[in-house]
CSV table of C-alpha atoms and ligand atoms in Angstrom, one decimal:
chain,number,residue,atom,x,y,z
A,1,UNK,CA,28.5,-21.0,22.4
A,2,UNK,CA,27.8,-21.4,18.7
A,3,UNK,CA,29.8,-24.8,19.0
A,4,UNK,CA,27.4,-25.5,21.4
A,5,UNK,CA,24.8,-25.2,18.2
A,6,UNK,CA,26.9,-27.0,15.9
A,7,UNK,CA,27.6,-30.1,19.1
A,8,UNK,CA,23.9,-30.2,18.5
A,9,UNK,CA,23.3,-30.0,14.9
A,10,UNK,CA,25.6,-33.3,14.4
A,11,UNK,CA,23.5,-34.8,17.5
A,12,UNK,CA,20.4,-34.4,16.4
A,13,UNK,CA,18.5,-32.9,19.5
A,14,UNK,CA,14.8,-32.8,19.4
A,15,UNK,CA,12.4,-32.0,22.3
A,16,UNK,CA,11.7,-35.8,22.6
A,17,UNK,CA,15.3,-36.6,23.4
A,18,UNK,CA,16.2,-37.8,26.7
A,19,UNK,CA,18.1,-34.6,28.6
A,20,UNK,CA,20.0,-35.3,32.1
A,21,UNK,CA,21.6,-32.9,33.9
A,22,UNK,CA,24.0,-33.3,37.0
A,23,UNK,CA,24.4,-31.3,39.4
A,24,UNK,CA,26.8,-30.4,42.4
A,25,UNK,CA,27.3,-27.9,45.1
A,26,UNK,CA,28.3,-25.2,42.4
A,27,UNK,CA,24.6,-24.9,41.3
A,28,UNK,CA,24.3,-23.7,44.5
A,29,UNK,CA,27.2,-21.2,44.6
A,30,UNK,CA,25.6,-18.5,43.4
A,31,UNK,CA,22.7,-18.9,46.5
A,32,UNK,CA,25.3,-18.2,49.2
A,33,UNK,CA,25.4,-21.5,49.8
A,34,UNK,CA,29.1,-22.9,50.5
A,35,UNK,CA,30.9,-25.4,48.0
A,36,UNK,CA,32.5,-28.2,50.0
A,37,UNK,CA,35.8,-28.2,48.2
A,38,UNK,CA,36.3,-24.1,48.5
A,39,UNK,CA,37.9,-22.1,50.9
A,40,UNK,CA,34.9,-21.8,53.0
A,41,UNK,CA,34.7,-25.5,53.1
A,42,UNK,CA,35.9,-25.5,57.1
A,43,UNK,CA,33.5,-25.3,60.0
A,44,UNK,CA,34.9,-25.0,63.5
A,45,UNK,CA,38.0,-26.6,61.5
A,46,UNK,CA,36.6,-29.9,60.7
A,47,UNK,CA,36.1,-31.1,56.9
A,48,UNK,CA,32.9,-32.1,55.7
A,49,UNK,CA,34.8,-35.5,55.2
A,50,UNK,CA,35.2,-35.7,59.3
A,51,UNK,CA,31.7,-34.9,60.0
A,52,UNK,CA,29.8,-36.8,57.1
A,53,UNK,CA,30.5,-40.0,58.7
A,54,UNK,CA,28.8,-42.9,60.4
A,55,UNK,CA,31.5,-43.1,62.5
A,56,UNK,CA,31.1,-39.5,63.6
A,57,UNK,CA,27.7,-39.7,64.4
A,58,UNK,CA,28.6,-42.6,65.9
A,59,UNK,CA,31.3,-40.9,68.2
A,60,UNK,CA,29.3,-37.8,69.3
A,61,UNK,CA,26.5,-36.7,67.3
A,62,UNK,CA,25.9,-33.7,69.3
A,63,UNK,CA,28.5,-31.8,67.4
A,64,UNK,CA,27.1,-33.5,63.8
A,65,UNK,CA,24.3,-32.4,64.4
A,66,UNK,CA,25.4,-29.0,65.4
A,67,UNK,CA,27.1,-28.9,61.9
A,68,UNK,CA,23.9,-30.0,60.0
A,69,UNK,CA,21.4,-27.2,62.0
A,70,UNK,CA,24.0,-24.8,61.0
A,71,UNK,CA,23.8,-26.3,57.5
A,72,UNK,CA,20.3,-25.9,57.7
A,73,UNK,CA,19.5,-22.8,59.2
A,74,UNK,CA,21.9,-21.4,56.1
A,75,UNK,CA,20.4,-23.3,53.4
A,76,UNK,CA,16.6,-21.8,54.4
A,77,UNK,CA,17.7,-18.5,54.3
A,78,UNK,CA,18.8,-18.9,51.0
A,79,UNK,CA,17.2,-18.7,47.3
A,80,UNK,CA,17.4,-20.4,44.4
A,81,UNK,CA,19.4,-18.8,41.6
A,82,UNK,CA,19.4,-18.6,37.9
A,83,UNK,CA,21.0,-21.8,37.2
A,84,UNK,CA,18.5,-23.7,39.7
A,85,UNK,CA,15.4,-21.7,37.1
A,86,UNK,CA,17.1,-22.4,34.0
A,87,UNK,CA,17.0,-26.7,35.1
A,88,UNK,CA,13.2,-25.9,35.6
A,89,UNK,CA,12.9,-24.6,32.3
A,90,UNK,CA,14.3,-27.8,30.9
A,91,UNK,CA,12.6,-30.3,33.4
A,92,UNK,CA,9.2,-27.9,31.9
A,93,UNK,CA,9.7,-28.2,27.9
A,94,UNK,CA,11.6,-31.7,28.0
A,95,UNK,CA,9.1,-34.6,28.1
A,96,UNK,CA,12.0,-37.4,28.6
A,97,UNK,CA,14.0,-35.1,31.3
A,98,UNK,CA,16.1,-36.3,34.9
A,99,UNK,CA,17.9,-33.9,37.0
A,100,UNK,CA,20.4,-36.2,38.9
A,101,UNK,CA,21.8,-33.8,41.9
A,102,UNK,CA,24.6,-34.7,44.7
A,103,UNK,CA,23.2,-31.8,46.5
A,104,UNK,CA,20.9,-31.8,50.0
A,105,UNK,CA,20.0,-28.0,50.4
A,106,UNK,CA,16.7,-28.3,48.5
A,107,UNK,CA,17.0,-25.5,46.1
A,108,UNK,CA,16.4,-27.4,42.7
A,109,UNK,CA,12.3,-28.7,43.9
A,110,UNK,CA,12.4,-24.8,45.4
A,111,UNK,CA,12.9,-23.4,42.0
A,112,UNK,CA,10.2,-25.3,41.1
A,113,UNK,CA,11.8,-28.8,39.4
A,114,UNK,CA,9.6,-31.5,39.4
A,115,UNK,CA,11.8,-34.7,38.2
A,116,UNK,CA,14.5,-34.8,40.7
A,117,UNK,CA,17.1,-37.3,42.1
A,118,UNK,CA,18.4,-37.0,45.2
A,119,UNK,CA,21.8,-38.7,45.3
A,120,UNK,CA,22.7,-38.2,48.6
A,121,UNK,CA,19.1,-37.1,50.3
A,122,UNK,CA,18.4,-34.3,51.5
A,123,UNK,CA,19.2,-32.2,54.6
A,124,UNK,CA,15.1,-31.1,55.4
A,125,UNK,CA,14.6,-35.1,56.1
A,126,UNK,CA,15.4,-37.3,59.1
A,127,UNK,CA,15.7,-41.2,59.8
A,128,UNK,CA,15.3,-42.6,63.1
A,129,UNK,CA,18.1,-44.7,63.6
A,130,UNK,CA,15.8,-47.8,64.9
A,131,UNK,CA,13.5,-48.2,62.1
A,132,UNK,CA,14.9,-46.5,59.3
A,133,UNK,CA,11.5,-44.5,59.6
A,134,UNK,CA,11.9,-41.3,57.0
A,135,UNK,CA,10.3,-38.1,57.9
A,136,UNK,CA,10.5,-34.6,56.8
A,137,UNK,CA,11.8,-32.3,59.7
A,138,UNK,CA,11.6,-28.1,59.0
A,139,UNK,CA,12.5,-27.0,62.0
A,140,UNK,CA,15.3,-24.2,61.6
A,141,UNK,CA,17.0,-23.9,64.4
A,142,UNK,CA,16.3,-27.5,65.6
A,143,UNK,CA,14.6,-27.7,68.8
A,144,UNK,CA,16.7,-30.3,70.4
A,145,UNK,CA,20.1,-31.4,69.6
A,146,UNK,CA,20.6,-34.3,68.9
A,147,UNK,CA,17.4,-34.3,68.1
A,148,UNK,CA,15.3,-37.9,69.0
A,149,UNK,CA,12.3,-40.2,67.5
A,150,UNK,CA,9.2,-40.0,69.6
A,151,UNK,CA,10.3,-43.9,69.6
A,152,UNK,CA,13.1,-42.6,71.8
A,153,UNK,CA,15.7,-43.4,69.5
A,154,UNK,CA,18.2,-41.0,68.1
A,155,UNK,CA,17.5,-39.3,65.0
A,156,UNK,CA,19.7,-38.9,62.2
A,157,UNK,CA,19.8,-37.0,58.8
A,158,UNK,CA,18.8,-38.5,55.8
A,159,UNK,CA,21.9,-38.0,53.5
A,160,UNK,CA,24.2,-40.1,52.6
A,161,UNK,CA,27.7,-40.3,54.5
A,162,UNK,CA,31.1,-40.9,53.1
A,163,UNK,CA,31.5,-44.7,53.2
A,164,UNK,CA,27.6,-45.1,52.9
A,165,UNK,CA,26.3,-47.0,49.7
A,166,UNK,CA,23.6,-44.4,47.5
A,167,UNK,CA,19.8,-45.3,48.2
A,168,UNK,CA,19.3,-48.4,45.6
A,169,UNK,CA,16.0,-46.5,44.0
A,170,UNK,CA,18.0,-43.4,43.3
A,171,UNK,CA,21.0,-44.9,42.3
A,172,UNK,CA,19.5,-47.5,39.3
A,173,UNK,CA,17.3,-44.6,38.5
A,174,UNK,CA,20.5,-42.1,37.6
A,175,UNK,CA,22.5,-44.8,35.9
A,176,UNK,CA,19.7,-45.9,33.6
A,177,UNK,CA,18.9,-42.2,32.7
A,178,UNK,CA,22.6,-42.0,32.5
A,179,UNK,CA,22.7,-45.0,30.0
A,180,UNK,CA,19.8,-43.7,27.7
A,181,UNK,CA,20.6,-39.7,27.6
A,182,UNK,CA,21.6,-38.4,24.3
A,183,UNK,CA,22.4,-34.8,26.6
A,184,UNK,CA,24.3,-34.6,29.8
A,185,UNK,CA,24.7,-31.1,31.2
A,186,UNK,CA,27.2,-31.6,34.3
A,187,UNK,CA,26.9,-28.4,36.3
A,188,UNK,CA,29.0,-27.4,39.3
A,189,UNK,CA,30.7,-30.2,40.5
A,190,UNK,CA,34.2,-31.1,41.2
A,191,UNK,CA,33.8,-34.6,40.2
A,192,UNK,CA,35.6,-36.3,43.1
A,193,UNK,CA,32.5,-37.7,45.1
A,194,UNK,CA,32.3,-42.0,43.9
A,195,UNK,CA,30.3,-43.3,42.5
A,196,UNK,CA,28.1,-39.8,41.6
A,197,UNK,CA,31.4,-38.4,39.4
A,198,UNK,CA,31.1,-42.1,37.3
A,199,UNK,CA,27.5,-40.8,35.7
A,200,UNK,CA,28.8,-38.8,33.2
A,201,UNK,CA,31.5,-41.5,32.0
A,202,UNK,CA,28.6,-43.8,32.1
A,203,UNK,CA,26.8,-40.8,30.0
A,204,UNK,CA,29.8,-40.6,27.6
A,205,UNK,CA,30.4,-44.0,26.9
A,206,UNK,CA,27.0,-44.7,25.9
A,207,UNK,CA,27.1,-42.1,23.1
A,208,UNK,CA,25.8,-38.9,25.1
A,209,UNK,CA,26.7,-35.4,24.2
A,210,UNK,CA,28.3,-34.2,27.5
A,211,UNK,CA,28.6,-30.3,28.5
A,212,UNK,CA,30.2,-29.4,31.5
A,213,UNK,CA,29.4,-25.8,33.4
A,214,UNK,CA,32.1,-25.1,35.6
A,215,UNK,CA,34.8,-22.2,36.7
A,216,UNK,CA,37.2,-24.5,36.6
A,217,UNK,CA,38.5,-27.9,35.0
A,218,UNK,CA,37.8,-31.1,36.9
A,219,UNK,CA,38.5,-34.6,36.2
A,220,UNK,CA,35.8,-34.8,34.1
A,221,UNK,CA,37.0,-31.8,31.4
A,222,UNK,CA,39.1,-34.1,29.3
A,223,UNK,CA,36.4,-36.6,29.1
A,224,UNK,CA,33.3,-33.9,28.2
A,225,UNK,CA,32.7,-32.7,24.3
A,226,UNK,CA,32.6,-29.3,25.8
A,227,UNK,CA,33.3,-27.5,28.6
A,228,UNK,CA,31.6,-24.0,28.7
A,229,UNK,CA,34.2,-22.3,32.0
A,230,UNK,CA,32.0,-20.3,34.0
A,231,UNK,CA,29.1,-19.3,36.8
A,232,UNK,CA,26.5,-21.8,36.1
A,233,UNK,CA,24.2,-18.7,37.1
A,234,UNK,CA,25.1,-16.7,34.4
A,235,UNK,CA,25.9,-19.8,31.3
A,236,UNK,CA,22.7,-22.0,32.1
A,237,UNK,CA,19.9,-19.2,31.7
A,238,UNK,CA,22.1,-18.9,28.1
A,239,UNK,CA,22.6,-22.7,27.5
A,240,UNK,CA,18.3,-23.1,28.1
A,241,UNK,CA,17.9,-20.9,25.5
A,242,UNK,CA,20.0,-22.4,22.8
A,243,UNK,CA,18.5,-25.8,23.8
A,244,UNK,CA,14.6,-24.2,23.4
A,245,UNK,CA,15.8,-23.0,20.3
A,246,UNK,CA,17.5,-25.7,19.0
A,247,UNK,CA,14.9,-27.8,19.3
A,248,UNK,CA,11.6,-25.6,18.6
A,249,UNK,CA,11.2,-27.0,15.3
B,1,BV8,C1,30.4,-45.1,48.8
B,1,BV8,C2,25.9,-35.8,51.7
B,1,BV8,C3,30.6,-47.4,49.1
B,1,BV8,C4,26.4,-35.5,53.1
B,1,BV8,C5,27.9,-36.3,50.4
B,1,BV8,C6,39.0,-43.0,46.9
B,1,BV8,C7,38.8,-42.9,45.6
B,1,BV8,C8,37.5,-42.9,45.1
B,1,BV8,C9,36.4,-43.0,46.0
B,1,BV8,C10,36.7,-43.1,47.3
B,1,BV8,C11,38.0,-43.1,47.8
B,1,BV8,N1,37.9,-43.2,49.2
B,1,BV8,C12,36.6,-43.3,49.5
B,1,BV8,C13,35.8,-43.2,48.4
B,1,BV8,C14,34.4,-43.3,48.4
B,1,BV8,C15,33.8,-41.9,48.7
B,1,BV8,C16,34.4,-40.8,47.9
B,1,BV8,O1,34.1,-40.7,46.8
B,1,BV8,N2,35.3,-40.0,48.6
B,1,BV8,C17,35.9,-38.9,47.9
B,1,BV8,C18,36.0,-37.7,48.9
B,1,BV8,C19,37.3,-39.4,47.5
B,1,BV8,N3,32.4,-42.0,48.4
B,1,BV8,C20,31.6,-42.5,49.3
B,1,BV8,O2,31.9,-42.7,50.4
B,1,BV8,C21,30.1,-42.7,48.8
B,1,BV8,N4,29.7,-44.0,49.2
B,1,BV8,O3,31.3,-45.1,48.0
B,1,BV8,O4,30.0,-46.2,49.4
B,1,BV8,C22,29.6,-48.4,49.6
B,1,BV8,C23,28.9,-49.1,48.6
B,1,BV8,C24,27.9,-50.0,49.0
B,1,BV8,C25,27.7,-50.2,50.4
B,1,BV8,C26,28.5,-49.5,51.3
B,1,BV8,C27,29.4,-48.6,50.9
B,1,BV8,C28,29.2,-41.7,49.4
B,1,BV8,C29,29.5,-40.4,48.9
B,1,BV8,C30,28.4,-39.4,49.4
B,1,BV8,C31,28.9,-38.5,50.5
B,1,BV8,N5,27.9,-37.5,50.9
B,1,BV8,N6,27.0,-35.4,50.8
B,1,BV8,C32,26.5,-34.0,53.4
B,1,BV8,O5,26.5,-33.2,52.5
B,1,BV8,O6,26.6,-33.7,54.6
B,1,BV8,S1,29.1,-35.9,49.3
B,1,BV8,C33,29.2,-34.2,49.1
B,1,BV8,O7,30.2,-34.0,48.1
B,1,BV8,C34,28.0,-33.5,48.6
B,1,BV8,O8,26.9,-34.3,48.3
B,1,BV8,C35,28.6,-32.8,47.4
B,1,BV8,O9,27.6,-32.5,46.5
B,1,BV8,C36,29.5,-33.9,46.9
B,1,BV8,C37,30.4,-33.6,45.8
B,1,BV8,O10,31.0,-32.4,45.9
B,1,BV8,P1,30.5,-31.3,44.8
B,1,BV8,O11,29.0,-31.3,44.8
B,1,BV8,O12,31.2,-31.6,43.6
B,1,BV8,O13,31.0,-30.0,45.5
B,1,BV8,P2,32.5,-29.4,45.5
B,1,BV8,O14,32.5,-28.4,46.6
B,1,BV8,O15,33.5,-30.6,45.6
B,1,BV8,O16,32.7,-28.8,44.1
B,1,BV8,C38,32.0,-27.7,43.7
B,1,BV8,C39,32.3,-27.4,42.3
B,1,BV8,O17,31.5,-26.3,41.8
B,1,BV8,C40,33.7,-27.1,42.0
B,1,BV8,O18,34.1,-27.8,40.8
B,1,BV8,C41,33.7,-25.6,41.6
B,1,BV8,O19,34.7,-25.2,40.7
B,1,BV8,C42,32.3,-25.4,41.1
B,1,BV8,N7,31.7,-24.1,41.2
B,1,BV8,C43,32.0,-23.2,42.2
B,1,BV8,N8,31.2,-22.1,41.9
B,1,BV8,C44,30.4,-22.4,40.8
B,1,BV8,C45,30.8,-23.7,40.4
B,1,BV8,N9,30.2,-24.2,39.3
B,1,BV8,C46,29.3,-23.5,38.6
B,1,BV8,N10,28.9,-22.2,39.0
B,1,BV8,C47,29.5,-21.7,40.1
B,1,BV8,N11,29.1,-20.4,40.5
């Protein structure tokens, strides 16, 4: 950690710095809520990649949204953890702060995060498939499956599928915090997901300190000026409090 404290020293890190932090499906881990890439990445045998899909939908979305209510139903019955606190601490003391997130579950605005970007939407909010009309739907289990539009039309969730572009708002609005960051935590993500795993190379090339927070290496660990291996539930908390410290001049 204390390299973290020197990284930061030759950076210059005050509490008017732009901070960003990323964040994937590992955040979420330590919630009880499945990673996508792990072992319990399988439901009734199909891949998240097979079910995230226009196409699927398209083909019979009874069973995606079977998946996404069982999605759902876990998600609320979870809490946020440590690491999902610790990213309100820094949205709280960071004037000039973005949390960028490729997750749906809800659990960063839970733990109480205010400046949030929702890559690729969120799981608690429908679209009806006519008008693009966005609502937000709590219902856990979902009354009716699939469930419909009081226009009549089908409703669909409002994520974002595999082969779907990123909402336009969302996506200019990580890449320019992206672009002006001088910190980049990248927490919990395996960095395969296009064009979300691009921010932090976007983050790096424009000068940003980049720290990632994971168990493992990814394709991003060669690229990042540190990577702190471990639970983001347990390093964050610690990582928030170097950061206050640092910069509680
Ligand atoms: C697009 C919402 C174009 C839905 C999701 C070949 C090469 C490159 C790209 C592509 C390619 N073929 C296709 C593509 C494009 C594709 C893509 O990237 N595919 C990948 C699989 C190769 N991308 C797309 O399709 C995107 N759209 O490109 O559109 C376009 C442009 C304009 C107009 C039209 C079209 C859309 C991608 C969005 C897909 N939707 N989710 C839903 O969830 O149902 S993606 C999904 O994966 C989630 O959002 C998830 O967050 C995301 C990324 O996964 P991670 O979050 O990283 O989770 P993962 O399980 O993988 O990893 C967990 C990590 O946590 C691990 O590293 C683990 O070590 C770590 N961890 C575990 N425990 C902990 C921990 N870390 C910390 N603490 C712990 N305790």
């Amino acid at each position: 950690m204390e390299s973290l404290t020197d990284l930061l020293s030759e950076l210059g890190l005050t509490r008017q710095s732009p901070v960003t932090v990323l964040t994937g499906a590992g955040v979420s881990a330590e919630s009880g809520v499945p990673t996508f890439r792990g072992e319990e990445g399988l439901w009734k045998n199909f891949r998240a990649e097979e079910l995230a899909t226009p196409e699927a939908f398209e083909r019979d979305p009874a069973t995606v949204w079977e998946w996404y209510d069982y999605r759902r139903q876990m998600m609320a019955s979870k809490e946020p953890n440590p690491a999902h606190h610790a990213i309100t601490r820094l949205d709280e003391a960071f004037p000039n702060f973005l949390l960028i997130t490729q997750n749906i579950d809800g659990l960063h605005a839970r733990a109480g995060t205010r400046r949030i970007t929702e890559l690729h939407g969120n799981i608690f909010r429908v679209r009806c498939t006519r008008d693009g009309e966005v609502s937000e739907n709590l219902d856990v289990p979902l009354t009716e499956i699939p469930p419909g539009c009081e226009c009549g039309s089908l409703l669909r969730p409002d994520v974002v599928w595999f082969g779907e572009g990123l909402p336009r708002e969302e996506f200019e609005r990580a890449f320019n915090a992206a672009e002006a960051c001088k910190l980049m935590l990248v927490v919990g993500t395996s960095a395969v997901v296009h064009p979300a795993a691009s921010i932090p190379v976007v983050a790096k090339q424009a000068g940003a300190l980049v720290v990632e927070v994971n168990p493992d290496p990814t394709p991003l660990t060669d690229l990042v000026d540190l990577h702190l291996r471990g639970k983001a539930g347990e390093i964050l908390p610690r990582v928030v409090d170097i950061l206050l410290d640092f910069t509680d001049m």
